[in-house]
Amino acid sequence: MAASSRAQVLRLYRALLRESRRFGGYNYRMYAIRRIRDAFRENKNIKDSEKIEELVNKAKANLEVIHRQV
């Protein structure tokens, strides 16, 4: 993974966690945080650039959803 791609993924990870912490309900907040951490841990060893790009786009879409719901 290129350095810029790694930085982009880390920024996205932090943004997802930051937005998830804004959920009002405890259960929604903890579920979102747990799900984000689990997904990133599960996919941390992927080397295929197409798969990484697909996952990044999916995470961006999820960030938009979380942003709208908070």
Coordinates of C-alpha atoms in Angstrom, one line a residue:
M1 CA 0.0 0.0 0.0
A2 CA 1.4 3.4 -0.9
A3 CA 2.1 5.9 1.8
S4 CA -0.6 8.3 0.6
S5 CA -3.1 5.5 0.5
R6 CA -2.2 4.4 4.0
A7 CA -2.6 8.0 5.3
Q8 CA -5.9 8.2 3.5
V9 CA -7.1 5.0 5.2
L10 CA -6.0 6.2 8.6
R11 CA -7.7 9.6 8.1
L12 CA -10.9 7.7 7.1
Y13 CA -10.6 5.4 10.2
R14 CA -10.3 8.3 12.5
A15 CA -13.1 10.2 10.9
L16 CA -15.4 7.2 11.2
L17 CA -14.6 6.8 14.9
R18 CA -15.0 10.5 15.5
E19 CA -18.4 10.6 13.9
S20 CA -19.5 7.4 15.6
R21 CA -18.8 8.9 19.0
R22 CA -21.4 11.6 18.3
F23 CA -24.3 9.1 18.4
G24 CA -26.7 9.9 21.2
G25 CA -27.7 6.4 22.1
Y26 CA -25.1 4.3 23.9
N27 CA -26.0 1.1 22.1
Y28 CA -25.8 2.7 18.6
R29 CA -22.5 4.4 19.5
M30 CA -20.8 1.3 20.8
Y31 CA -22.1 -0.9 18.0
A32 CA -20.7 1.6 15.4
I33 CA -17.4 1.9 17.1
R34 CA -17.0 -1.9 17.5
R35 CA -18.0 -2.6 13.9
I36 CA -15.6 0.0 12.5
R37 CA -12.7 -1.4 14.6
D38 CA -13.5 -5.0 13.7
A39 CA -13.8 -4.2 9.9
F40 CA -10.5 -2.3 9.8
R41 CA -8.7 -5.1 11.8
E42 CA -10.2 -7.8 9.5
N43 CA -9.0 -6.0 6.3
K44 CA -5.7 -4.7 7.5
N45 CA -3.6 -7.4 5.6
I46 CA -5.2 -6.9 2.2
K47 CA -2.6 -6.1 -0.5
D48 CA -4.8 -6.0 -3.6
S49 CA -5.1 -2.3 -4.6
E50 CA -8.5 -2.8 -6.3
K51 CA -9.9 -4.4 -3.2
I52 CA -8.5 -1.7 -1.0
E53 CA -10.0 1.0 -3.2
E54 CA -13.4 -0.8 -3.0
L55 CA -13.2 -1.0 0.8
V56 CA -12.2 2.7 1.0
N57 CA -15.2 3.7 -1.1
K58 CA -17.5 1.6 1.0
A59 CA -16.1 3.2 4.2
K60 CA -16.6 6.7 2.7
A61 CA -20.2 5.8 2.0
N62 CA -20.7 4.5 5.5
L63 CA -19.1 7.8 6.9
E64 CA -21.7 9.8 5.0
V65 CA -24.5 7.6 6.4
I66 CA -23.2 8.0 9.9
H67 CA -22.8 11.8 9.4
R68 CA -26.5 12.0 8.3
Q69 CA -27.8 10.0 11.2
V70 CA -25.9 11.9 13.8

